[in-house]
mmCIF file of C-alpha atoms and ligand atoms in Angstrom:
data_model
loop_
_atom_site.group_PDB
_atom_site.id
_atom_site.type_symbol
_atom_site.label_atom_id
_atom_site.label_comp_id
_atom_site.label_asym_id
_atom_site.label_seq_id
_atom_site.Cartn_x
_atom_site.Cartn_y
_atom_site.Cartn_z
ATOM 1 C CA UNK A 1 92.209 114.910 92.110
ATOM 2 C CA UNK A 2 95.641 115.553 93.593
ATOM 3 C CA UNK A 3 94.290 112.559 96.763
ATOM 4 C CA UNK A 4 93.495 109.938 94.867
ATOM 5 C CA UNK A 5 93.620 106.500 96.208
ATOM 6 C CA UNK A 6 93.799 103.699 93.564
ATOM 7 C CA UNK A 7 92.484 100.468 93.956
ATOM 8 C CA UNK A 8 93.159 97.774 91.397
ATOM 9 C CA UNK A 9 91.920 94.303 90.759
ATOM 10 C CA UNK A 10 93.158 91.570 88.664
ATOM 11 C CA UNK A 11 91.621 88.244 86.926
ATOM 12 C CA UNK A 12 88.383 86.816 87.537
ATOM 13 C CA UNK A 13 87.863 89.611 90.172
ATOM 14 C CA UNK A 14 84.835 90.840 87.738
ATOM 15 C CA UNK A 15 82.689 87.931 88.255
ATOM 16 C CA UNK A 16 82.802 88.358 92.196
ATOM 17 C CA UNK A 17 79.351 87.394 93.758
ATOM 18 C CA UNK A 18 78.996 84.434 91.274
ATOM 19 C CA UNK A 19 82.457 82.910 91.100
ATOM 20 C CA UNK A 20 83.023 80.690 94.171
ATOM 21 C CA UNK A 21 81.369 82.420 96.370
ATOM 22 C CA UNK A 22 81.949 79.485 99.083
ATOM 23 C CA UNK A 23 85.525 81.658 99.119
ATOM 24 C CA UNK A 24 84.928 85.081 97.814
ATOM 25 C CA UNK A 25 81.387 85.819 99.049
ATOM 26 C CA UNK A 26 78.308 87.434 97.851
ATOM 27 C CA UNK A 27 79.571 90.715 97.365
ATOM 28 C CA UNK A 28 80.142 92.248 93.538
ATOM 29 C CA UNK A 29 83.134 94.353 92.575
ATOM 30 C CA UNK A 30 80.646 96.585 92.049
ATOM 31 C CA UNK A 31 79.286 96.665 95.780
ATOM 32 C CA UNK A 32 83.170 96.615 96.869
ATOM 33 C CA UNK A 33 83.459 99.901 94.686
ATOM 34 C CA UNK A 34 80.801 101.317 96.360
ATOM 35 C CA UNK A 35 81.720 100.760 99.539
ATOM 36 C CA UNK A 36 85.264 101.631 98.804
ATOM 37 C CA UNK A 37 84.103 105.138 97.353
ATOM 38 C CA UNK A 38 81.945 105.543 100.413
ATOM 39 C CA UNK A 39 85.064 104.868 102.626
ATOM 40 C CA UNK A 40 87.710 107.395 100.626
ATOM 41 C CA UNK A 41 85.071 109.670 100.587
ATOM 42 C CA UNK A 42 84.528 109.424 104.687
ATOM 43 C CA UNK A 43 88.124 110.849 105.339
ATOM 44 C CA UNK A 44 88.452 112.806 102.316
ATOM 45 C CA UNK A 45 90.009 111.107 99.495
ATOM 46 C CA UNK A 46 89.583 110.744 96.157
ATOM 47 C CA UNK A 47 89.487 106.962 94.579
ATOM 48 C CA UNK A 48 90.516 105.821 90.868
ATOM 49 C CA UNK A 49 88.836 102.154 90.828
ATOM 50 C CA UNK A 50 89.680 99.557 87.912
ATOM 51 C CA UNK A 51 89.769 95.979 87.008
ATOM 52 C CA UNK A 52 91.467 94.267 84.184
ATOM 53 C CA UNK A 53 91.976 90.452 83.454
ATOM 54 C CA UNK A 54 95.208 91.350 81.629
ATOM 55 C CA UNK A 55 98.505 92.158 82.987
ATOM 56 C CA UNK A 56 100.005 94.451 80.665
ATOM 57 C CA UNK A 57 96.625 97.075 81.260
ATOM 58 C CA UNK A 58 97.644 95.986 85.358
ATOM 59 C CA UNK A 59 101.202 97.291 84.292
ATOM 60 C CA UNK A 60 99.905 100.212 82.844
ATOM 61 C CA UNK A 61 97.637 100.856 85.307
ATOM 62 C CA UNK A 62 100.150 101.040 88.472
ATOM 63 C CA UNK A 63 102.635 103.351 86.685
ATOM 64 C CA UNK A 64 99.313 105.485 86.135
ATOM 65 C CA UNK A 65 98.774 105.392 90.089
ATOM 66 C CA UNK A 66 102.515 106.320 90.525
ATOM 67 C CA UNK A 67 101.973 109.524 88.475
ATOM 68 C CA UNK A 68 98.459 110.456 89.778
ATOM 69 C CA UNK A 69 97.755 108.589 92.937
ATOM 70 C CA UNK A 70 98.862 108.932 96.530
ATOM 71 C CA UNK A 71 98.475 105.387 97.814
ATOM 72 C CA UNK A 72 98.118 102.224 95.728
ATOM 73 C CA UNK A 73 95.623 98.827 97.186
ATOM 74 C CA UNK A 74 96.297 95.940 94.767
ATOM 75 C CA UNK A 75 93.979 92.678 94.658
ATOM 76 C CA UNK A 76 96.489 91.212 91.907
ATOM 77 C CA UNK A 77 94.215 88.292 92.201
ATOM 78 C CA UNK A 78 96.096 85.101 90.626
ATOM 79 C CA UNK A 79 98.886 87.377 89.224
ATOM 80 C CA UNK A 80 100.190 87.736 93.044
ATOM 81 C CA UNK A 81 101.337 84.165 92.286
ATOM 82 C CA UNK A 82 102.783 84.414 88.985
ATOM 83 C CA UNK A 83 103.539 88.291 87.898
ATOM 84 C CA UNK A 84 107.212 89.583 87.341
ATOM 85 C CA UNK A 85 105.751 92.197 85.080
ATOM 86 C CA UNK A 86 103.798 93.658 88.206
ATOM 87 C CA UNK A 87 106.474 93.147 90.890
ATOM 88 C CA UNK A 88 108.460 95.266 88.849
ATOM 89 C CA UNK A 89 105.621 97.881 88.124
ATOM 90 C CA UNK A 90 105.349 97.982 91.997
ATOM 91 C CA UNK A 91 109.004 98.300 92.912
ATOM 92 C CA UNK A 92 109.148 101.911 91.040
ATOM 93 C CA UNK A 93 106.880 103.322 93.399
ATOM 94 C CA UNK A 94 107.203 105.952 95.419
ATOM 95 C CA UNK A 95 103.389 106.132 97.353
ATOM 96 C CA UNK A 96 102.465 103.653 99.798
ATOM 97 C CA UNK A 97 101.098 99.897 98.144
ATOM 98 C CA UNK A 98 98.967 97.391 100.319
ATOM 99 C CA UNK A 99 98.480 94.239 98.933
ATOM 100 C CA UNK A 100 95.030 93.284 99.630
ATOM 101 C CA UNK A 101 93.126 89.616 99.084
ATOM 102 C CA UNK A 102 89.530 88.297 100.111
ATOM 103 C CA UNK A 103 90.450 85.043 101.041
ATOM 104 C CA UNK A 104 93.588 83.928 103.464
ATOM 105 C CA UNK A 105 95.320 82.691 100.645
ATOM 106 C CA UNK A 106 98.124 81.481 103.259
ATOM 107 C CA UNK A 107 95.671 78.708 104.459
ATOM 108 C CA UNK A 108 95.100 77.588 100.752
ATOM 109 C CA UNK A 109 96.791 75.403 97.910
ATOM 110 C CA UNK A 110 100.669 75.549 98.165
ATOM 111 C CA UNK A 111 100.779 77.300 94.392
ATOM 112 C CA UNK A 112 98.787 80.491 96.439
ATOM 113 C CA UNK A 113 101.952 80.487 99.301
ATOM 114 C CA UNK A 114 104.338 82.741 97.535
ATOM 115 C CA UNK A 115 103.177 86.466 96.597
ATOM 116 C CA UNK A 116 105.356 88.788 94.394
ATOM 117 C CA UNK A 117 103.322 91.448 95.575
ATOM 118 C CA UNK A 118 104.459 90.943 99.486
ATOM 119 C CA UNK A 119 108.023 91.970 99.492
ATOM 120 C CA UNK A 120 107.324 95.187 97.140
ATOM 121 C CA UNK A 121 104.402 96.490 99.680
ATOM 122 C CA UNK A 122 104.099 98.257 102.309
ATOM 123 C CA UNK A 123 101.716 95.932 104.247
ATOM 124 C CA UNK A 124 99.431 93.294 103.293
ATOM 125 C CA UNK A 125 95.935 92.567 104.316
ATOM 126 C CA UNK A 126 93.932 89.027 103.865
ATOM 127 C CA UNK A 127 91.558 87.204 104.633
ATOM 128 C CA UNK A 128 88.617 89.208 105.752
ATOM 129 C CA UNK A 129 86.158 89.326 102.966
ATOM 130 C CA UNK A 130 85.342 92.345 101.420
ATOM 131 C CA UNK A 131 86.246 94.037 104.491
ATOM 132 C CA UNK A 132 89.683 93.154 103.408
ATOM 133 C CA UNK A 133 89.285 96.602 101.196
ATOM 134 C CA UNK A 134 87.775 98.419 104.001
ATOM 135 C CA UNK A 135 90.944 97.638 106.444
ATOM 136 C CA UNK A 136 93.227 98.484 103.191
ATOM 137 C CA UNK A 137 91.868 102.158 102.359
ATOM 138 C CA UNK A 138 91.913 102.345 106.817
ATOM 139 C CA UNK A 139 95.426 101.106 106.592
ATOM 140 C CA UNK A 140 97.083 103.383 103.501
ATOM 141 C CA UNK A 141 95.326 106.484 104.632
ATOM 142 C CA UNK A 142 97.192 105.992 108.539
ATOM 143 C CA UNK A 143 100.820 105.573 106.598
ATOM 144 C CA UNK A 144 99.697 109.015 104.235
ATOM 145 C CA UNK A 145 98.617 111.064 108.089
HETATM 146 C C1 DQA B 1 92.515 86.461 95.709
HETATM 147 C C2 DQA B 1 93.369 85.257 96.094
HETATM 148 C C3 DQA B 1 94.126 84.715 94.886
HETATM 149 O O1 DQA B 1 94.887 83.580 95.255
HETATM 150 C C4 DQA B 1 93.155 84.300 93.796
HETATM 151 O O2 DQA B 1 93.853 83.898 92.640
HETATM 152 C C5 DQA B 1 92.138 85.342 93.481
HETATM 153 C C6 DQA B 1 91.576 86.140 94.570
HETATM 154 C C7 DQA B 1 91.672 86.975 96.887
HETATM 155 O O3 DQA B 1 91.227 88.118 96.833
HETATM 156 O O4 DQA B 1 91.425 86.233 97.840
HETATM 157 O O5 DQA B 1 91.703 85.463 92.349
HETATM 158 O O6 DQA B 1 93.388 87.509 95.337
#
């Protein structure tokens, strides 16, 4: 599909609902890819949906979006903190990025302060749950009208 938004998620992001949900919520990636395909499908996108707890397949997966995709929403998970590899996946594209997280991760442990994602996105959104996604498809769609 020549509109396809792609949404990727990183680490641990596969065992949403049960893994702290005290932070994350109740909410499965599965529900947030429902809800996600329900939203792209609202204004007339197309969505490409994935989640890997490797980096490389990350790597791979945002030069894929850079060929295919028209916007890009990353949940890097813990590889916002840590991930060269994808900061420089990131920097060689073209279509808008937005950096998206569940939790404020601004208001948590210092290690969760810096983002490599940040300064190669377009925008960021945190810190609203699941909605987080919601806001993100909202957000990239605007910056593609
Ligand atoms: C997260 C925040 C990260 O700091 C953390 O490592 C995650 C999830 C979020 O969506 O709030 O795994 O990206």
């Amino acid at each position: 599909m020549a509109n396809t938004i792609y949404i990727l998620n990183g680490p641990n992001l596969n065992l949403l609902g049960e893994r702290e949900p005290e932070i994350y919520g109740a909410a499965t990636l599965d529900d947030i890819k429902l809800a996600c395909a329900a939203r792209c499908e609202s204004r007339g996108y197309g969505m490409s949906f994935h989640q890997s707890n490797i980096e490389g397949e990350i790597v791979g997966q945002i030069q894929e979006a850079g060929r295919k995709g028209v916007a890009l929403l990353i949940n890097a998970a813990a590889y916002t903190h840590t991930s060269v590899a994808i900061y420089d996946a990131l920097k060689t594209l073209t279509i808008p990025v937005i950096e998206v997280h569940i939790s404020q991760p601004a208001a948590r442990e210092a290690f969760r302060q810096t983002s490599f994602i940040a300064p190669v996105a377009t925008g960021s959104i945190s810190g609203f749950g699941t909605n987080s996604y919601l806001l993100a498809i909202d957000a990239a769609i605007d910056t593609l009208l």
